[in-house]
Amino acid sequence: MAAGTRAGFRGRGGARGSRGRGRGRGKASAQPRSSKFDDKRLADKDESEDDAGPPSEEEPDLMEVDSEEESEEEDKQAAQPYLSLMRSLVESNPHKAKRRKLDHVPEDKKEPSKPEPAPPASEPADDEDERERDVDLVEEPEEDPADAPPEDLFDDDDDLDSSDPFEVHFADPKEDELKPKVAAIQEGKWHMERIATKTTRVFLSTPDTGATDVKPTLPASVSGPADLKLKKKLRETMESRHPKFDPIEQTIAPLLFNYQDLLYCSRTVARSPSIRRMACLHALNHIFKTRDRVIKNNAKLAKADGNDDLDLRDQGFTRPKVLMLLPTRHACVRMMDMIVSLCQPDQQENRKRFEDGYVDKQNKFSDDKPEDFRDLFTGNDDDLFRLGVKFTRKTVKYFAQFYNSDMILASPLGLRMAIGSEEDKKLDFDFLSSIELVIVDQADALLMQNWDHVEFIFEHLNQQPREAHGCDFSRVRSWYLDDQAKLFRQTAIFSAFNTPELAELFRAHCRNWAGKARLQQESPGAIQYLPVKARQTFSRFEASSVAADPDARFAYFTKAIVPMLTRHRARDAAGTLVFIPSYLDFVRVRNYFANNPAVANVSFGTISEYADVPEASRARSHFLSGRHKVLLYTERAHHFRRYRIRGVKRVVMYGLPDNPIFYNEIAGGFLQQSEQSLLLEPGQGVVRVMFSKYDVMKLERIVGTARVGRMIHDQGDTFDFV
């Protein structure tokens, strides 16, 4: 797809939507970056370059991993196979050219290629197109289910079990139980029950049918695979390799395998393998049961006489049943490795192509980078990908055409581009019409990309298809035909913390008739783990509504915070870092510092997610030297760079970060670094935090569950911690 088309779908944080290395902000930008901000009070460009000097003696900057020489060398290497592919498309039969080549010919057996003639003057050079070529492109035709070859059962001796949650929820739901719940959901009636367990708080919501004699309860506990209704093949693998579940698996498995929607808000790096194992096991179990039901019924229809009246409702409109939304290609590799370890296929079709496009074994980060940062950005951190996977009894096929796939793994940006552009009116989302299980892993990382893509995808899930795609409507389940698929779909979201965006997604798009649960642990508060002694002052300002919060925040900042920076001719402002979570707020504050006479004596620099490496390096250097007294720093810049900014003496938080780890790193780590560098007297660091009642989720993670209620509702508006 041409770069111009992709420009409309870029991720947050500048060119993070572009293809290439470096967290998706690679060599080819998705769209031109906006013109560089300039103002008379910012240092002159030439003077800045002369005075900046060499970079500070810290670890190498993350964004400098890919040099221009490496970029050119990679482009040349990528060009050769692409040119070979283009020659094969021109020289071979056009119909055969659409078939994917499955057998890789060794390099030493390939015939030497003829020199490529220069393109005519009327044709533009293909260098940029070669860099931008879609490594996930699949050109195989969409299969007609009626013409598909017979498939073998995953389990030959698998009998139906009426107590199986798959049967209860999808295949044969009880009409007397289903009908009132569907009616309650359509009327927006839910009953929420708070249930406290040993390790977490569970907020269980079920459709409110008006029955008072039935109290919502959690599903029966699960201690291992023996307690689950698993396919024989999966059960044998789990019992031999992982016979007992750990506490995390025991927490999420009952809800997950009983097809209830799940929002798990306590994901950590240490817990991630357990979460992946349960998510992949559940997804495979669902796919295997679905395919076996279809295959068995195919055999019944093949043997039946024309007079037999068989009503076999066993499928949806299209084949894909599971969708996984993931932040990076490396996250996709981890999921696929877990899937392969569970289903143990005899053959992995296109595995080499998968490894070439998704696996990056280079160690890019030093050990002093935070654990969560290395976990997210290690390996191939490109945030533009999509992958269809097809399962048969003995084979896992990577890069299957979406309509031929059982599972789709994609980033929000990659799937958004696959759906198409609304401007071109070429949308294709029929492959999402029959999704029955959605797994969103590392949702906190997706929030740092473009969350609009996630919302767009959920809005287009389980819609009536525009085309038939070879569907046998006589076998489509009745609730698909009644446009109730959204009420049967299960959604499982795993995040390190809860946010208003996640809460709204869970409220608006998770309408499962089996109910939904939010799992969240009590927070002790990040302030208890600050690595340095500092005075922390939390100031509450009043906002009449969520919409009025940005204006109220800015007014409080200019009236209560700015005067502290400008007194004594701004001598007190030196070493002040202003942390701003929202880019829109960042632009507003930046323009205020640039143009308002009240801060004419306050020199400042900026580091946002849009700043390139030289800009960020100059800003850090000028801040350390004192040339810039104030540094404006955004949350996404910290998320993607994790700079260790030196020279910080005072931290002003224009808003609290979503990630509590950031509070410790900025309010504690930066001040600790200044103390160790003898730039700040021990215990003299100051942290000033602004918050409103609409920051309650963020505030709870920073100050702790026990304190947040008092800080939101007390008459006093200032709270000091030492």
PDB file of C-alpha atoms in Angstrom, residues 508-679:
ATOM      1  CA  ALA A 508     -20.103   0.009  25.346  1.00  0.00           C
ATOM      2  CA  HIS A 509     -18.812  -3.008  23.421  1.00  0.00           C
ATOM      3  CA  CYS A 510     -18.837  -5.891  25.913  1.00  0.00           C
ATOM      4  CA  ARG A 511     -22.479  -6.981  26.067  1.00  0.00           C
ATOM      5  CA  ASN A 512     -22.111 -10.712  26.596  1.00  0.00           C
ATOM      6  CA  TRP A 513     -25.303 -12.429  27.719  1.00  0.00           C
ATOM      7  CA  ALA A 514     -23.192 -14.623  30.035  1.00  0.00           C
ATOM      8  CA  GLY A 515     -22.064 -11.512  31.930  1.00  0.00           C
ATOM      9  CA  LYS A 516     -18.788  -9.669  32.392  1.00  0.00           C
ATOM     10  CA  ALA A 517     -16.259  -9.172  35.156  1.00  0.00           C
ATOM     11  CA  ARG A 518     -13.595  -6.585  35.941  1.00  0.00           C
ATOM     12  CA  LEU A 519     -10.701  -7.875  38.026  1.00  0.00           C
ATOM     13  CA  GLN A 520      -8.614  -5.296  39.837  1.00  0.00           C
ATOM     14  CA  GLN A 521      -6.256  -5.480  42.785  1.00  0.00           C
ATOM     15  CA  GLU A 522      -6.105  -2.885  45.522  1.00  0.00           C
ATOM     16  CA  SER A 523      -3.195  -0.508  45.050  1.00  0.00           C
ATOM     17  CA  PRO A 524      -0.788   0.330  47.899  1.00  0.00           C
ATOM     18  CA  GLY A 525       0.284   3.500  46.066  1.00  0.00           C
ATOM     19  CA  ALA A 526       3.396   4.341  44.059  1.00  0.00           C
ATOM     20  CA  ILE A 527       4.403   7.088  46.498  1.00  0.00           C
ATOM     21  CA  GLN A 528       5.410   4.392  49.000  1.00  0.00           C
ATOM     22  CA  TYR A 529       8.145   3.187  46.669  1.00  0.00           C
ATOM     23  CA  LEU A 530       9.707   6.507  45.714  1.00  0.00           C
ATOM     24  CA  PRO A 531      13.512   5.969  45.667  1.00  0.00           C
ATOM     25  CA  VAL A 532      14.239   9.388  47.153  1.00  0.00           C
ATOM     26  CA  LYS A 533      12.907  11.557  49.962  1.00  0.00           C
ATOM     27  CA  ALA A 534      11.000  14.479  48.480  1.00  0.00           C
ATOM     28  CA  ARG A 535       8.112  16.715  49.422  1.00  0.00           C
ATOM     29  CA  GLN A 536       5.099  15.683  47.332  1.00  0.00           C
ATOM     30  CA  THR A 537       2.195  18.142  47.215  1.00  0.00           C
ATOM     31  CA  PHE A 538      -1.060  17.087  45.575  1.00  0.00           C
ATOM     32  CA  SER A 539      -3.386  19.985  44.701  1.00  0.00           C
ATOM     33  CA  ARG A 540      -6.978  19.373  43.688  1.00  0.00           C
ATOM     34  CA  PHE A 541      -8.750  21.761  41.348  1.00  0.00           C
ATOM     35  CA  GLU A 542     -12.439  21.772  40.575  1.00  0.00           C
ATOM     36  CA  ALA A 543     -13.896  20.955  37.172  1.00  0.00           C
ATOM     37  CA  SER A 544     -17.627  20.948  36.520  1.00  0.00           C
ATOM     38  CA  SER A 545     -17.458  18.153  33.936  1.00  0.00           C
ATOM     39  CA  VAL A 546     -15.068  15.968  31.993  1.00  0.00           C
ATOM     40  CA  ALA A 547     -15.344  18.323  29.034  1.00  0.00           C
ATOM     41  CA  ALA A 548     -14.469  21.311  31.256  1.00  0.00           C
ATOM     42  CA  ASP A 549     -11.454  19.564  32.828  1.00  0.00           C
ATOM     43  CA  PRO A 550      -8.801  20.743  30.298  1.00  0.00           C
ATOM     44  CA  ASP A 551      -9.760  24.413  30.671  1.00  0.00           C
ATOM     45  CA  ALA A 552      -9.943  24.182  34.464  1.00  0.00           C
ATOM     46  CA  ARG A 553      -6.550  22.445  34.555  1.00  0.00           C
ATOM     47  CA  PHE A 554      -4.913  25.103  32.400  1.00  0.00           C
ATOM     48  CA  ALA A 555      -6.446  27.917  34.448  1.00  0.00           C
ATOM     49  CA  TYR A 556      -5.158  26.376  37.688  1.00  0.00           C
ATOM     50  CA  PHE A 557      -1.699  25.903  36.182  1.00  0.00           C
ATOM     51  CA  THR A 558      -1.391  29.533  35.082  1.00  0.00           C
ATOM     52  CA  LYS A 559      -2.765  30.923  38.345  1.00  0.00           C
ATOM     53  CA  ALA A 560      -1.216  28.612  40.955  1.00  0.00           C
ATOM     54  CA  ILE A 561       1.891  27.046  39.397  1.00  0.00           C
ATOM     55  CA  VAL A 562       3.295  29.622  36.997  1.00  0.00           C
ATOM     56  CA  PRO A 563       3.673  32.382  39.666  1.00  0.00           C
ATOM     57  CA  MET A 564       6.039  30.085  41.583  1.00  0.00           C
ATOM     58  CA  LEU A 565       8.234  29.847  38.470  1.00  0.00           C
ATOM     59  CA  THR A 566       8.292  33.560  37.638  1.00  0.00           C
ATOM     60  CA  ARG A 567       9.033  35.088  41.031  1.00  0.00           C
ATOM     61  CA  HIS A 568      12.521  36.474  41.713  1.00  0.00           C
ATOM     62  CA  ARG A 569      12.954  36.978  37.952  1.00  0.00           C
ATOM     63  CA  ALA A 570      12.519  33.243  37.369  1.00  0.00           C
ATOM     64  CA  ARG A 571      15.555  32.294  39.469  1.00  0.00           C
ATOM     65  CA  ASP A 572      13.408  29.702  41.247  1.00  0.00           C
ATOM     66  CA  ALA A 573      12.382  28.080  37.969  1.00  0.00           C
ATOM     67  CA  ALA A 574      15.754  26.495  37.171  1.00  0.00           C
ATOM     68  CA  GLY A 575      15.600  22.702  36.951  1.00  0.00           C
ATOM     69  CA  THR A 576      11.799  22.468  36.665  1.00  0.00           C
ATOM     70  CA  LEU A 577      10.428  19.571  34.655  1.00  0.00           C
ATOM     71  CA  VAL A 578       6.757  19.861  33.691  1.00  0.00           C
ATOM     72  CA  PHE A 579       5.277  16.450  32.912  1.00  0.00           C
ATOM     73  CA  ILE A 580       2.213  16.641  30.626  1.00  0.00           C
ATOM     74  CA  PRO A 581       0.299  13.434  29.779  1.00  0.00           C
ATOM     75  CA  SER A 582      -1.792  14.768  26.878  1.00  0.00           C
ATOM     76  CA  TYR A 583      -0.231  16.081  23.683  1.00  0.00           C
ATOM     77  CA  LEU A 584      -3.079  18.575  23.268  1.00  0.00           C
ATOM     78  CA  ASP A 585      -2.359  19.969  26.726  1.00  0.00           C
ATOM     79  CA  PHE A 586       1.336  20.003  25.847  1.00  0.00           C
ATOM     80  CA  VAL A 587       0.682  22.207  22.803  1.00  0.00           C
ATOM     81  CA  ARG A 588      -1.414  24.565  24.904  1.00  0.00           C
ATOM     82  CA  VAL A 589       1.238  24.920  27.616  1.00  0.00           C
ATOM     83  CA  ARG A 590       4.040  25.227  25.056  1.00  0.00           C
ATOM     84  CA  ASN A 591       2.260  28.060  23.281  1.00  0.00           C
ATOM     85  CA  TYR A 592       1.652  29.780  26.605  1.00  0.00           C
ATOM     86  CA  PHE A 593       5.361  29.669  27.506  1.00  0.00           C
ATOM     87  CA  ALA A 594       6.274  30.873  24.028  1.00  0.00           C
ATOM     88  CA  ASN A 595       3.884  33.787  23.706  1.00  0.00           C
ATOM     89  CA  ASN A 596       2.602  34.989  27.086  1.00  0.00           C
ATOM     90  CA  PRO A 597       4.419  38.009  28.615  1.00  0.00           C
ATOM     91  CA  ALA A 598       3.882  36.586  32.117  1.00  0.00           C
ATOM     92  CA  VAL A 599       6.588  33.987  31.474  1.00  0.00           C
ATOM     93  CA  ALA A 600       8.875  36.146  29.341  1.00  0.00           C
ATOM     94  CA  ASN A 601      11.802  35.510  31.692  1.00  0.00           C
ATOM     95  CA  VAL A 602      11.360  31.728  31.719  1.00  0.00           C
ATOM     96  CA  SER A 603      13.392  29.967  29.052  1.00  0.00           C
ATOM     97  CA  PHE A 604      12.128  26.515  28.213  1.00  0.00           C
ATOM     98  CA  GLY A 605      12.661  23.456  26.056  1.00  0.00           C
ATOM     99  CA  THR A 606      10.348  20.682  24.942  1.00  0.00           C
ATOM    100  CA  ILE A 607      10.463  16.925  24.419  1.00  0.00           C
ATOM    101  CA  SER A 608       7.333  15.370  22.953  1.00  0.00           C
ATOM    102  CA  GLU A 609       6.612  12.155  21.075  1.00  0.00           C
ATOM    103  CA  TYR A 610       7.094  14.147  17.865  1.00  0.00           C
ATOM    104  CA  ALA A 611      10.615  15.332  18.731  1.00  0.00           C
ATOM    105  CA  ASP A 612      13.388  13.678  16.739  1.00  0.00           C
ATOM    106  CA  VAL A 613      16.681  12.628  18.274  1.00  0.00           C
ATOM    107  CA  PRO A 614      18.619  15.871  17.675  1.00  0.00           C
ATOM    108  CA  GLU A 615      15.775  17.970  19.068  1.00  0.00           C
ATOM    109  CA  ALA A 616      15.503  15.821  22.190  1.00  0.00           C
ATOM    110  CA  SER A 617      19.283  15.797  22.686  1.00  0.00           C
ATOM    111  CA  ARG A 618      19.508  19.585  22.450  1.00  0.00           C
ATOM    112  CA  ALA A 619      16.616  20.015  24.868  1.00  0.00           C
ATOM    113  CA  ARG A 620      18.216  17.680  27.420  1.00  0.00           C
ATOM    114  CA  SER A 621      21.606  19.354  27.057  1.00  0.00           C
ATOM    115  CA  HIS A 622      20.229  22.890  27.453  1.00  0.00           C
ATOM    116  CA  PHE A 623      18.152  21.838  30.454  1.00  0.00           C
ATOM    117  CA  LEU A 624      21.156  20.281  32.187  1.00  0.00           C
ATOM    118  CA  SER A 625      23.347  23.311  31.526  1.00  0.00           C
ATOM    119  CA  GLY A 626      20.669  25.690  32.801  1.00  0.00           C
ATOM    120  CA  ARG A 627      20.163  27.446  29.484  1.00  0.00           C
ATOM    121  CA  HIS A 628      16.581  26.224  29.588  1.00  0.00           C
ATOM    122  CA  LYS A 629      15.087  26.607  33.045  1.00  0.00           C
ATOM    123  CA  VAL A 630      11.935  24.620  32.292  1.00  0.00           C
ATOM    124  CA  LEU A 631      11.533  21.413  30.285  1.00  0.00           C
ATOM    125  CA  LEU A 632       8.094  20.346  29.008  1.00  0.00           C
ATOM    126  CA  TYR A 633       7.964  16.538  28.744  1.00  0.00           C
ATOM    127  CA  THR A 634       5.068  14.370  27.492  1.00  0.00           C
ATOM    128  CA  GLU A 635       3.968  10.963  28.710  1.00  0.00           C
ATOM    129  CA  ARG A 636       4.271   9.315  25.312  1.00  0.00           C
ATOM    130  CA  ALA A 637       7.794  10.638  24.899  1.00  0.00           C
ATOM    131  CA  HIS A 638       8.682   8.893  28.148  1.00  0.00           C
ATOM    132  CA  HIS A 639       6.808   5.739  27.145  1.00  0.00           C
ATOM    133  CA  PHE A 640       8.708   5.350  23.881  1.00  0.00           C
ATOM    134  CA  ARG A 641      12.114   6.723  24.946  1.00  0.00           C
ATOM    135  CA  ARG A 642      12.456   6.308  28.712  1.00  0.00           C
ATOM    136  CA  TYR A 643      14.972   9.129  28.876  1.00  0.00           C
ATOM    137  CA  ARG A 644      16.913   9.581  32.110  1.00  0.00           C
ATOM    138  CA  ILE A 645      16.797  13.367  32.222  1.00  0.00           C
ATOM    139  CA  ARG A 646      19.487  15.013  34.317  1.00  0.00           C
ATOM    140  CA  GLY A 647      19.368  18.351  36.096  1.00  0.00           C
ATOM    141  CA  VAL A 648      15.835  17.969  37.509  1.00  0.00           C
ATOM    142  CA  LYS A 649      15.301  19.807  40.814  1.00  0.00           C
ATOM    143  CA  ARG A 650      11.539  20.205  40.774  1.00  0.00           C
ATOM    144  CA  VAL A 651       8.816  18.123  39.107  1.00  0.00           C
ATOM    145  CA  VAL A 652       5.459  19.648  38.219  1.00  0.00           C
ATOM    146  CA  MET A 653       2.881  17.131  37.068  1.00  0.00           C
ATOM    147  CA  TYR A 654       0.339  18.909  34.914  1.00  0.00           C
ATOM    148  CA  GLY A 655      -1.557  15.622  35.112  1.00  0.00           C
ATOM    149  CA  LEU A 656      -0.893  12.204  36.577  1.00  0.00           C
ATOM    150  CA  PRO A 657       0.493   9.459  34.325  1.00  0.00           C
ATOM    151  CA  ASP A 658      -1.670   6.448  33.538  1.00  0.00           C
ATOM    152  CA  ASN A 659       1.274   4.188  34.305  1.00  0.00           C
ATOM    153  CA  PRO A 660       2.264   4.409  37.993  1.00  0.00           C
ATOM    154  CA  ILE A 661       5.771   3.239  37.097  1.00  0.00           C
ATOM    155  CA  PHE A 662       6.265   6.562  35.329  1.00  0.00           C
ATOM    156  CA  TYR A 663       5.569   8.436  38.555  1.00  0.00           C
ATOM    157  CA  ASN A 664       8.390   6.612  40.318  1.00  0.00           C
ATOM    158  CA  GLU A 665      10.775   7.096  37.415  1.00  0.00           C
ATOM    159  CA  ILE A 666      10.072  10.813  36.972  1.00  0.00           C
ATOM    160  CA  ALA A 667       9.219  12.055  40.473  1.00  0.00           C
ATOM    161  CA  GLY A 668      11.718   9.739  42.144  1.00  0.00           C
ATOM    162  CA  GLY A 669      14.326   8.611  39.640  1.00  0.00           C
ATOM    163  CA  PHE A 670      15.074  12.029  38.135  1.00  0.00           C
ATOM    164  CA  LEU A 671      15.413  13.673  41.556  1.00  0.00           C
ATOM    165  CA  GLN A 672      17.544  10.819  42.835  1.00  0.00           C
ATOM    166  CA  GLN A 673      19.853  11.248  39.857  1.00  0.00           C
ATOM    167  CA  SER A 674      20.240  14.949  40.638  1.00  0.00           C
ATOM    168  CA  GLU A 675      21.120  14.162  44.252  1.00  0.00           C
ATOM    169  CA  GLN A 676      23.706  11.610  43.170  1.00  0.00           C
ATOM    170  CA  SER A 677      25.200  14.171  40.764  1.00  0.00           C
ATOM    171  CA  LEU A 678      25.365  16.735  43.604  1.00  0.00           C
ATOM    172  CA  LEU A 679      23.029  19.040  41.697  1.00  0.00           C
TER     173      LEU A 679
END
